[in-house]
Amino acid sequence: MSNAQSRRLFLSQLGRGTFAVAVLGVGVVACAEDSGDEALQPRTESSTASPTTETPATAAPTTTADEPAAASTTTEVAEAPAAMWQRVNLGFVSAYVVARSGEAAVVDTGVGGSEGEIEAGLSAIGLGWDAVGHVILTHSHGDHVGSVGAVLDAVPEATAYAGAEDIPQITAPRALTPVADGDNVFGLRIVATPGHTPGHISVLDIAGRVLVAGDALNGGDAMGGEAGTVAGANPQFTADIAVADESIRKLALLDVETILFGHGEPVESGAGVMLGELAASL
């Protein structure tokens, strides 16, 4: 058996009831509506089970090249084994790769020029672009969708998804599929979490009790606090902080153990308790 086949077999077995986070790169903080190509360039370093942070910038809305595609999701989340999550640390923002049984989805694409780091994230778990069938965008800000064009060019058969209200602000080489609260993509539950942007979504792996929160939440270190804690949306870059706070209260009702942020170090255990405390404080 070749090394690549061994890695794929390992991943297939690992996906059946196991959760793990791996990290590529090193980082510092901030969220931005639009980072631009002159933002920090991605760096490559591998380690195990690690974290991220957040960065500012300003954004000008853009428009999609095509009309949104008809939704191809369902409103029931099918039973699926816990996924393996790979963090792609891009310095001040993170993208994620989720893998299950040799297939993968990419959640967010970072700033422009991040496709190489995302490919490295796939490679680190024994996969390549050919394994990617889904690209999920949590929201329209440039530090989360900056490489969507390059990523979609690399995965021509993959379907890309975003919240309907954010799609008009995302430029992509093909139509994006709108998703709504409760939809199922790749065995992951879509959770509508508006406020940071009108169409912001988060992604929940029910079996693994893992929430990838985009910018609906931040790691505490991304907001000037301690790493390993949970903070709310950054008011400086949030369209409607009152609505964002309501989304936090909604997230606090979910059964989660781990939260992966767009900015800040992930919280890999006890995140649900911290999230409940944050919601109660709002």
JSON list of C-alpha atoms in Angstrom, two decimals, residues 9-176:
[
{"chain": "A", "resi": 9, "resn": "LEU", "atom": "CA", "xyz": [-7.17, 4.70, 5.14]},
{"chain": "A", "resi": 10, "resn": "PHE", "atom": "CA", "xyz": [-6.05, 6.29, 8.39]},
{"chain": "A", "resi": 11, "resn": "LEU", "atom": "CA", "xyz": [-8.30, 9.31, 7.77]},
{"chain": "A", "resi": 12, "resn": "SER", "atom": "CA", "xyz": [-11.25, 7.10, 6.88]},
{"chain": "A", "resi": 13, "resn": "GLN", "atom": "CA", "xyz": [-10.86, 5.23, 10.13]},
{"chain": "A", "resi": 14, "resn": "LEU", "atom": "CA", "xyz": [-10.19, 8.38, 12.12]},
{"chain": "A", "resi": 15, "resn": "GLY", "atom": "CA", "xyz": [-13.35, 10.01, 10.81]},
{"chain": "A", "resi": 16, "resn": "ARG", "atom": "CA", "xyz": [-15.48, 7.36, 12.44]},
{"chain": "A", "resi": 17, "resn": "GLY", "atom": "CA", "xyz": [-16.07, 8.87, 15.85]},
{"chain": "A", "resi": 18, "resn": "THR", "atom": "CA", "xyz": [-12.86, 10.84, 16.39]},
{"chain": "A", "resi": 19, "resn": "PHE", "atom": "CA", "xyz": [-12.23, 14.56, 16.68]},
{"chain": "A", "resi": 20, "resn": "ALA", "atom": "CA", "xyz": [-8.89, 16.24, 16.21]},
{"chain": "A", "resi": 21, "resn": "VAL", "atom": "CA", "xyz": [-7.62, 19.70, 15.36]},
{"chain": "A", "resi": 22, "resn": "ALA", "atom": "CA", "xyz": [-4.27, 20.24, 13.67]},
{"chain": "A", "resi": 23, "resn": "VAL", "atom": "CA", "xyz": [-2.73, 23.60, 12.87]},
{"chain": "A", "resi": 24, "resn": "LEU", "atom": "CA", "xyz": [-0.64, 25.06, 10.07]},
{"chain": "A", "resi": 25, "resn": "GLY", "atom": "CA", "xyz": [1.13, 28.39, 10.50]},
{"chain": "A", "resi": 26, "resn": "VAL", "atom": "CA", "xyz": [1.56, 30.88, 13.28]},
{"chain": "A", "resi": 27, "resn": "GLY", "atom": "CA", "xyz": [-0.64, 33.89, 14.04]},
{"chain": "A", "resi": 28, "resn": "VAL", "atom": "CA", "xyz": [-1.74, 37.12, 15.70]},
{"chain": "A", "resi": 29, "resn": "VAL", "atom": "CA", "xyz": [-5.20, 38.88, 15.75]},
{"chain": "A", "resi": 30, "resn": "ALA", "atom": "CA", "xyz": [-7.97, 40.91, 13.97]},
{"chain": "A", "resi": 31, "resn": "CYS", "atom": "CA", "xyz": [-11.10, 40.74, 11.71]},
{"chain": "A", "resi": 32, "resn": "ALA", "atom": "CA", "xyz": [-11.67, 42.77, 8.65]},
{"chain": "A", "resi": 33, "resn": "GLU", "atom": "CA", "xyz": [-14.30, 43.32, 6.08]},
{"chain": "A", "resi": 34, "resn": "ASP", "atom": "CA", "xyz": [-11.62, 43.34, 3.39]},
{"chain": "A", "resi": 35, "resn": "SER", "atom": "CA", "xyz": [-7.96, 42.52, 3.93]},
{"chain": "A", "resi": 36, "resn": "GLY", "atom": "CA", "xyz": [-6.74, 42.94, 0.39]},
{"chain": "A", "resi": 37, "resn": "ASP", "atom": "CA", "xyz": [-3.77, 41.21, -1.18]},
{"chain": "A", "resi": 38, "resn": "GLU", "atom": "CA", "xyz": [-1.29, 43.34, 0.76]},
{"chain": "A", "resi": 39, "resn": "ALA", "atom": "CA", "xyz": [-2.38, 41.75, 4.04]},
{"chain": "A", "resi": 40, "resn": "LEU", "atom": "CA", "xyz": [-0.09, 39.35, 5.89]},
{"chain": "A", "resi": 41, "resn": "GLN", "atom": "CA", "xyz": [0.97, 36.53, 3.61]},
{"chain": "A", "resi": 42, "resn": "PRO", "atom": "CA", "xyz": [0.29, 32.96, 4.80]},
{"chain": "A", "resi": 43, "resn": "ARG", "atom": "CA", "xyz": [3.12, 31.04, 6.43]},
{"chain": "A", "resi": 44, "resn": "THR", "atom": "CA", "xyz": [3.56, 27.31, 6.74]},
{"chain": "A", "resi": 45, "resn": "GLU", "atom": "CA", "xyz": [4.40, 25.47, 9.93]},
{"chain": "A", "resi": 46, "resn": "SER", "atom": "CA", "xyz": [2.84, 22.25, 11.15]},
{"chain": "A", "resi": 47, "resn": "SER", "atom": "CA", "xyz": [2.06, 21.23, 14.70]},
{"chain": "A", "resi": 48, "resn": "THR", "atom": "CA", "xyz": [-0.72, 19.39, 16.49]},
{"chain": "A", "resi": 49, "resn": "ALA", "atom": "CA", "xyz": [-3.97, 20.47, 18.08]},
{"chain": "A", "resi": 50, "resn": "SER", "atom": "CA", "xyz": [-3.53, 24.25, 18.18]},
{"chain": "A", "resi": 51, "resn": "PRO", "atom": "CA", "xyz": [-5.31, 27.66, 17.55]},
{"chain": "A", "resi": 52, "resn": "THR", "atom": "CA", "xyz": [-5.83, 31.46, 15.81]},
{"chain": "A", "resi": 53, "resn": "THR", "atom": "CA", "xyz": [-6.63, 35.28, 16.14]},
{"chain": "A", "resi": 54, "resn": "GLU", "atom": "CA", "xyz": [-8.40, 38.41, 14.51]},
{"chain": "A", "resi": 55, "resn": "THR", "atom": "CA", "xyz": [-7.54, 41.58, 12.29]},
{"chain": "A", "resi": 56, "resn": "PRO", "atom": "CA", "xyz": [-9.17, 44.77, 11.05]},
{"chain": "A", "resi": 57, "resn": "ALA", "atom": "CA", "xyz": [-9.55, 46.18, 7.58]},
{"chain": "A", "resi": 58, "resn": "THR", "atom": "CA", "xyz": [-12.22, 47.83, 5.54]},
{"chain": "A", "resi": 59, "resn": "ALA", "atom": "CA", "xyz": [-14.30, 46.37, 2.80]},
{"chain": "A", "resi": 60, "resn": "ALA", "atom": "CA", "xyz": [-16.12, 47.55, -0.26]},
{"chain": "A", "resi": 61, "resn": "PRO", "atom": "CA", "xyz": [-19.07, 45.36, -1.27]},
{"chain": "A", "resi": 62, "resn": "THR", "atom": "CA", "xyz": [-18.69, 43.38, -4.45]},
{"chain": "A", "resi": 63, "resn": "THR", "atom": "CA", "xyz": [-21.15, 41.39, -6.49]},
{"chain": "A", "resi": 64, "resn": "THR", "atom": "CA", "xyz": [-21.27, 37.79, -7.61]},
{"chain": "A", "resi": 65, "resn": "ALA", "atom": "CA", "xyz": [-20.55, 36.88, -11.18]},
{"chain": "A", "resi": 66, "resn": "ASP", "atom": "CA", "xyz": [-23.74, 34.80, -11.38]},
{"chain": "A", "resi": 67, "resn": "GLU", "atom": "CA", "xyz": [-27.12, 34.59, -9.71]},
{"chain": "A", "resi": 68, "resn": "PRO", "atom": "CA", "xyz": [-27.20, 32.34, -6.61]},
{"chain": "A", "resi": 69, "resn": "ALA", "atom": "CA", "xyz": [-27.79, 28.68, -7.40]},
{"chain": "A", "resi": 70, "resn": "ALA", "atom": "CA", "xyz": [-30.81, 26.87, -6.06]},
{"chain": "A", "resi": 71, "resn": "ALA", "atom": "CA", "xyz": [-30.14, 25.39, -2.64]},
{"chain": "A", "resi": 72, "resn": "SER", "atom": "CA", "xyz": [-29.12, 21.73, -2.72]},
{"chain": "A", "resi": 73, "resn": "THR", "atom": "CA", "xyz": [-29.23, 21.21, 1.03]},
{"chain": "A", "resi": 74, "resn": "THR", "atom": "CA", "xyz": [-31.72, 19.48, 3.28]},
{"chain": "A", "resi": 75, "resn": "THR", "atom": "CA", "xyz": [-33.26, 20.70, 6.51]},
{"chain": "A", "resi": 76, "resn": "GLU", "atom": "CA", "xyz": [-32.45, 17.53, 8.44]},
{"chain": "A", "resi": 77, "resn": "VAL", "atom": "CA", "xyz": [-28.90, 16.73, 9.48]},
{"chain": "A", "resi": 78, "resn": "ALA", "atom": "CA", "xyz": [-28.15, 13.15, 8.50]},
{"chain": "A", "resi": 79, "resn": "GLU", "atom": "CA", "xyz": [-26.41, 10.89, 10.97]},
{"chain": "A", "resi": 80, "resn": "ALA", "atom": "CA", "xyz": [-22.69, 11.24, 10.34]},
{"chain": "A", "resi": 81, "resn": "PRO", "atom": "CA", "xyz": [-19.57, 10.25, 12.27]},
{"chain": "A", "resi": 82, "resn": "ALA", "atom": "CA", "xyz": [-17.60, 12.98, 14.00]},
{"chain": "A", "resi": 83, "resn": "ALA", "atom": "CA", "xyz": [-15.41, 14.83, 11.54]},
{"chain": "A", "resi": 84, "resn": "MET", "atom": "CA", "xyz": [-11.71, 15.61, 11.66]},
{"chain": "A", "resi": 85, "resn": "TRP", "atom": "CA", "xyz": [-11.01, 19.35, 11.61]},
{"chain": "A", "resi": 86, "resn": "GLN", "atom": "CA", "xyz": [-7.74, 20.78, 10.29]},
{"chain": "A", "resi": 87, "resn": "ARG", "atom": "CA", "xyz": [-7.01, 24.40, 11.12]},
{"chain": "A", "resi": 88, "resn": "VAL", "atom": "CA", "xyz": [-5.25, 26.50, 8.49]},
{"chain": "A", "resi": 89, "resn": "ASN", "atom": "CA", "xyz": [-3.64, 29.31, 10.47]},
{"chain": "A", "resi": 90, "resn": "LEU", "atom": "CA", "xyz": [-3.07, 32.30, 8.17]},
{"chain": "A", "resi": 91, "resn": "GLY", "atom": "CA", "xyz": [-1.55, 34.64, 10.76]},
{"chain": "A", "resi": 92, "resn": "PHE", "atom": "CA", "xyz": [-4.54, 36.67, 11.94]},
{"chain": "A", "resi": 93, "resn": "VAL", "atom": "CA", "xyz": [-7.39, 34.64, 10.53]},
{"chain": "A", "resi": 94, "resn": "SER", "atom": "CA", "xyz": [-8.05, 30.93, 10.13]},
{"chain": "A", "resi": 95, "resn": "ALA", "atom": "CA", "xyz": [-9.69, 28.74, 7.55]},
{"chain": "A", "resi": 96, "resn": "TYR", "atom": "CA", "xyz": [-10.62, 25.14, 8.28]},
{"chain": "A", "resi": 97, "resn": "VAL", "atom": "CA", "xyz": [-10.69, 21.82, 6.47]},
{"chain": "A", "resi": 98, "resn": "VAL", "atom": "CA", "xyz": [-13.20, 19.23, 7.69]},
{"chain": "A", "resi": 99, "resn": "ALA", "atom": "CA", "xyz": [-12.67, 15.63, 6.58]},
{"chain": "A", "resi": 100, "resn": "ARG", "atom": "CA", "xyz": [-14.77, 12.53, 6.90]},
{"chain": "A", "resi": 101, "resn": "SER", "atom": "CA", "xyz": [-14.22, 9.14, 5.25]},
{"chain": "A", "resi": 102, "resn": "GLY", "atom": "CA", "xyz": [-11.70, 10.47, 2.75]},
{"chain": "A", "resi": 103, "resn": "GLU", "atom": "CA", "xyz": [-13.81, 13.44, 1.64]},
{"chain": "A", "resi": 104, "resn": "ALA", "atom": "CA", "xyz": [-13.42, 17.08, 2.66]},
{"chain": "A", "resi": 105, "resn": "ALA", "atom": "CA", "xyz": [-15.06, 20.46, 2.91]},
{"chain": "A", "resi": 106, "resn": "VAL", "atom": "CA", "xyz": [-13.28, 23.81, 3.23]},
{"chain": "A", "resi": 107, "resn": "VAL", "atom": "CA", "xyz": [-14.76, 26.38, 5.62]},
{"chain": "A", "resi": 108, "resn": "ASP", "atom": "CA", "xyz": [-13.66, 29.92, 4.67]},
{"chain": "A", "resi": 109, "resn": "THR", "atom": "CA", "xyz": [-10.74, 30.70, 2.38]},
{"chain": "A", "resi": 110, "resn": "GLY", "atom": "CA", "xyz": [-8.75, 33.43, 4.14]},
{"chain": "A", "resi": 111, "resn": "VAL", "atom": "CA", "xyz": [-7.24, 36.45, 2.43]},
{"chain": "A", "resi": 112, "resn": "GLY", "atom": "CA", "xyz": [-6.11, 36.45, -1.18]},
{"chain": "A", "resi": 113, "resn": "GLY", "atom": "CA", "xyz": [-3.21, 34.09, -1.78]},
{"chain": "A", "resi": 114, "resn": "SER", "atom": "CA", "xyz": [-4.20, 31.59, 0.91]},
{"chain": "A", "resi": 115, "resn": "GLU", "atom": "CA", "xyz": [-4.94, 28.68, -1.43]},
{"chain": "A", "resi": 116, "resn": "GLY", "atom": "CA", "xyz": [-1.44, 27.24, -0.99]},
{"chain": "A", "resi": 117, "resn": "GLU", "atom": "CA", "xyz": [-1.87, 27.01, 2.77]},
{"chain": "A", "resi": 118, "resn": "ILE", "atom": "CA", "xyz": [-5.30, 25.43, 2.35]},
{"chain": "A", "resi": 119, "resn": "GLU", "atom": "CA", "xyz": [-3.79, 22.85, -0.01]},
{"chain": "A", "resi": 120, "resn": "ALA", "atom": "CA", "xyz": [-1.10, 22.20, 2.61]},
{"chain": "A", "resi": 121, "resn": "GLY", "atom": "CA", "xyz": [-3.84, 21.66, 5.19]},
{"chain": "A", "resi": 122, "resn": "LEU", "atom": "CA", "xyz": [-5.43, 19.05, 2.96]},
{"chain": "A", "resi": 123, "resn": "SER", "atom": "CA", "xyz": [-2.05, 17.40, 2.36]},
{"chain": "A", "resi": 124, "resn": "ALA", "atom": "CA", "xyz": [-1.37, 17.24, 6.10]},
{"chain": "A", "resi": 125, "resn": "ILE", "atom": "CA", "xyz": [-4.30, 14.83, 6.48]},
{"chain": "A", "resi": 126, "resn": "GLY", "atom": "CA", "xyz": [-3.50, 12.83, 3.39]},
{"chain": "A", "resi": 127, "resn": "LEU", "atom": "CA", "xyz": [-5.93, 14.52, 1.01]},
{"chain": "A", "resi": 128, "resn": "GLY", "atom": "CA", "xyz": [-5.77, 16.78, -2.03]},
{"chain": "A", "resi": 129, "resn": "TRP", "atom": "CA", "xyz": [-8.04, 19.17, -3.90]},
{"chain": "A", "resi": 130, "resn": "ASP", "atom": "CA", "xyz": [-9.77, 16.20, -5.54]},
{"chain": "A", "resi": 131, "resn": "ALA", "atom": "CA", "xyz": [-11.27, 15.26, -2.14]},
{"chain": "A", "resi": 132, "resn": "VAL", "atom": "CA", "xyz": [-13.03, 18.62, -1.71]},
{"chain": "A", "resi": 133, "resn": "GLY", "atom": "CA", "xyz": [-16.71, 18.58, -2.58]},
{"chain": "A", "resi": 134, "resn": "HIS", "atom": "CA", "xyz": [-17.88, 21.60, -0.57]},
{"chain": "A", "resi": 135, "resn": "VAL", "atom": "CA", "xyz": [-16.68, 25.13, 0.20]},
{"chain": "A", "resi": 136, "resn": "ILE", "atom": "CA", "xyz": [-18.60, 26.89, 2.98]},
{"chain": "A", "resi": 137, "resn": "LEU", "atom": "CA", "xyz": [-18.20, 30.65, 3.52]},
{"chain": "A", "resi": 138, "resn": "THR", "atom": "CA", "xyz": [-19.24, 31.91, 6.95]},
{"chain": "A", "resi": 139, "resn": "HIS", "atom": "CA", "xyz": [-19.60, 35.50, 5.75]},
{"chain": "A", "resi": 140, "resn": "SER", "atom": "CA", "xyz": [-18.61, 38.02, 3.12]},
{"chain": "A", "resi": 141, "resn": "HIS", "atom": "CA", "xyz": [-15.65, 39.82, 4.70]},
{"chain": "A", "resi": 142, "resn": "GLY", "atom": "CA", "xyz": [-12.47, 39.81, 2.62]},
{"chain": "A", "resi": 143, "resn": "ASP", "atom": "CA", "xyz": [-10.33, 38.01, 5.19]},
{"chain": "A", "resi": 144, "resn": "HIS", "atom": "CA", "xyz": [-12.70, 35.03, 4.95]},
{"chain": "A", "resi": 145, "resn": "VAL", "atom": "CA", "xyz": [-13.50, 34.95, 1.22]},
{"chain": "A", "resi": 146, "resn": "GLY", "atom": "CA", "xyz": [-10.33, 36.46, -0.26]},
{"chain": "A", "resi": 147, "resn": "SER", "atom": "CA", "xyz": [-9.16, 33.19, -1.85]},
{"chain": "A", "resi": 148, "resn": "VAL", "atom": "CA", "xyz": [-12.57, 31.85, -2.87]},
{"chain": "A", "resi": 149, "resn": "GLY", "atom": "CA", "xyz": [-11.78, 32.33, -6.56]},
{"chain": "A", "resi": 150, "resn": "ALA", "atom": "CA", "xyz": [-8.53, 30.38, -6.42]},
{"chain": "A", "resi": 151, "resn": "VAL", "atom": "CA", "xyz": [-10.03, 27.66, -4.23]},
{"chain": "A", "resi": 152, "resn": "LEU", "atom": "CA", "xyz": [-13.06, 27.18, -6.49]},
{"chain": "A", "resi": 153, "resn": "ASP", "atom": "CA", "xyz": [-10.80, 27.09, -9.53]},
{"chain": "A", "resi": 154, "resn": "ALA", "atom": "CA", "xyz": [-8.87, 24.27, -7.81]},
{"chain": "A", "resi": 155, "resn": "VAL", "atom": "CA", "xyz": [-12.08, 22.31, -7.07]},
{"chain": "A", "resi": 156, "resn": "PRO", "atom": "CA", "xyz": [-14.24, 22.77, -10.19]},
{"chain": "A", "resi": 157, "resn": "GLU", "atom": "CA", "xyz": [-16.76, 20.11, -9.14]},
{"chain": "A", "resi": 158, "resn": "ALA", "atom": "CA", "xyz": [-17.28, 21.44, -5.60]},
{"chain": "A", "resi": 159, "resn": "THR", "atom": "CA", "xyz": [-20.38, 23.32, -4.49]},
{"chain": "A", "resi": 160, "resn": "ALA", "atom": "CA", "xyz": [-19.87, 26.62, -2.65]},
{"chain": "A", "resi": 161, "resn": "TYR", "atom": "CA", "xyz": [-22.29, 27.90, -0.01]},
{"chain": "A", "resi": 162, "resn": "ALA", "atom": "CA", "xyz": [-22.97, 31.14, 1.89]},
{"chain": "A", "resi": 163, "resn": "GLY", "atom": "CA", "xyz": [-25.83, 32.84, 3.71]},
{"chain": "A", "resi": 164, "resn": "ALA", "atom": "CA", "xyz": [-28.24, 34.35, 1.17]},
{"chain": "A", "resi": 165, "resn": "GLU", "atom": "CA", "xyz": [-27.92, 37.90, 2.52]},
{"chain": "A", "resi": 166, "resn": "ASP", "atom": "CA", "xyz": [-24.13, 37.86, 2.11]},
{"chain": "A", "resi": 167, "resn": "ILE", "atom": "CA", "xyz": [-23.96, 36.34, -1.37]},
{"chain": "A", "resi": 168, "resn": "PRO", "atom": "CA", "xyz": [-24.33, 39.67, -3.24]},
{"chain": "A", "resi": 169, "resn": "GLN", "atom": "CA", "xyz": [-21.15, 40.91, -1.50]},
{"chain": "A", "resi": 170, "resn": "ILE", "atom": "CA", "xyz": [-19.03, 37.90, -2.51]},
{"chain": "A", "resi": 171, "resn": "THR", "atom": "CA", "xyz": [-17.24, 37.75, -5.86]},
{"chain": "A", "resi": 172, "resn": "ALA", "atom": "CA", "xyz": [-16.86, 34.15, -7.00]},
{"chain": "A", "resi": 173, "resn": "PRO", "atom": "CA", "xyz": [-16.11, 32.45, -10.31]},
{"chain": "A", "resi": 174, "resn": "ARG", "atom": "CA", "xyz": [-19.41, 30.57, -10.19]},
{"chain": "A", "resi": 175, "resn": "ALA", "atom": "CA", "xyz": [-22.76, 30.83, -8.48]},
{"chain": "A", "resi": 176, "resn": "LEU", "atom": "CA", "xyz": [-22.93, 30.28, -4.72]}
]
